[in-house]
Short mmCIF file of C-alpha atoms in Angstrom, two decimals:
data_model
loop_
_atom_site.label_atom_id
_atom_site.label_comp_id
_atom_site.label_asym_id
_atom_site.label_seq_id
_atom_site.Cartn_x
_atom_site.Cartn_y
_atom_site.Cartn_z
CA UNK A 44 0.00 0.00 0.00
CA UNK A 45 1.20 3.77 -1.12
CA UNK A 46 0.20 6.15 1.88
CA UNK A 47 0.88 9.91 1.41
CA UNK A 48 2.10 12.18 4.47
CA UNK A 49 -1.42 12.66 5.48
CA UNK A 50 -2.22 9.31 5.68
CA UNK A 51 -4.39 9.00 2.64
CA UNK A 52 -4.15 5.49 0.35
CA UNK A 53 -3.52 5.67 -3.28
CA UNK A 54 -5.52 3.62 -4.88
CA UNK A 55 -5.50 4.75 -8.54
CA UNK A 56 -2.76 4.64 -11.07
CA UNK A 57 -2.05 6.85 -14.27
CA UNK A 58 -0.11 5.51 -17.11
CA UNK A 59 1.14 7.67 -20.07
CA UNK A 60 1.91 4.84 -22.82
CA UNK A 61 4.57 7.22 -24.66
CA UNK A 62 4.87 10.87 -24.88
CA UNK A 63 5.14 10.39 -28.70
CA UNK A 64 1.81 12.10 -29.33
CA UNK A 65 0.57 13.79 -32.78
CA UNK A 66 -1.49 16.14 -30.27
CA UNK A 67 1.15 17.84 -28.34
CA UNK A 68 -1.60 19.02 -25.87
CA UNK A 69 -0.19 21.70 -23.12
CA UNK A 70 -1.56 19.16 -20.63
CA UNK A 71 0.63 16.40 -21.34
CA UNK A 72 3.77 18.05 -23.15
CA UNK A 73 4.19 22.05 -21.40
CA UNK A 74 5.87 24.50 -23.44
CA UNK A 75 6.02 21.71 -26.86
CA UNK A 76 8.63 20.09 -25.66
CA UNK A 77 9.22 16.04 -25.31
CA UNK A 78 9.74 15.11 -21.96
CA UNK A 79 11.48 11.43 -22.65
CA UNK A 80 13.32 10.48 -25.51
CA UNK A 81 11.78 7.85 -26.99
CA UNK A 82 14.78 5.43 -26.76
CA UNK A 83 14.55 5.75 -22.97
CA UNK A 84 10.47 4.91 -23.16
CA UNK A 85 9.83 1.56 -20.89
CA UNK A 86 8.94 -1.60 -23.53
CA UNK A 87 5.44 -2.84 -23.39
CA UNK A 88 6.55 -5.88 -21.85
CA UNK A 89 8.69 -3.31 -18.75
CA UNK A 90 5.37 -1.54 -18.39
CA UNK A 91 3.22 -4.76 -18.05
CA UNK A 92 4.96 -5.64 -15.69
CA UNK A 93 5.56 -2.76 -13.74
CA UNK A 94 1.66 -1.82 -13.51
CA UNK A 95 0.79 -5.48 -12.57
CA UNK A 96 3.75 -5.62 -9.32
CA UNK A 97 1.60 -2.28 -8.56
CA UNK A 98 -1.77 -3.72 -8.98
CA UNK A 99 -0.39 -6.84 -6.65
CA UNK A 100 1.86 -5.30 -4.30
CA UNK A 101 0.38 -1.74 -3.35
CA UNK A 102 -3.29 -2.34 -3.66
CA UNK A 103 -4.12 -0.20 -7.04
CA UNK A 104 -8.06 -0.62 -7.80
CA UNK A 105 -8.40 1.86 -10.44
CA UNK A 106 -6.01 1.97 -13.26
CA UNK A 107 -6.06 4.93 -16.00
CA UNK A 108 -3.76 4.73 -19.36
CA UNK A 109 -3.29 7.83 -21.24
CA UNK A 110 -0.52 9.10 -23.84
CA UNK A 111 0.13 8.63 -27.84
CA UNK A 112 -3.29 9.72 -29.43
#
């Protein structure tokens, strides 16, 4: 479980798939510019995992996947 300094749970989980995006949108890239290269972006098989050991390990019940539109 992921606790914050007030004591609150985190129970949801936000997952950008790449910052490669045709959009560009302020919200996910401020001032146009990439924030990862896209040689240091996790594989799909990294990010599986990584968002399951999450889901089993620190008690994530909502998961939200964003990124590349």
């Amino acid at each position: 479980m992921i606790v914050d300094r007030q004591g609150r749970r985190f129970r949801n989980l936000r997952v950008s798939l790449t910052a490669a995006c045709n959009y560009a949108c302020s919200y996910c890239v401020p001032d146009g510019k990439r924030l990862v290269a896209a040689q240091d972006e996790l594989t799909a098989e990294a990010l599986t995992r990584g968002v399951a050991y999450l889901i089993e390990t620190a008690g994530i019940e909502r998961l939200r996947i964003t990124g590349g539109e």
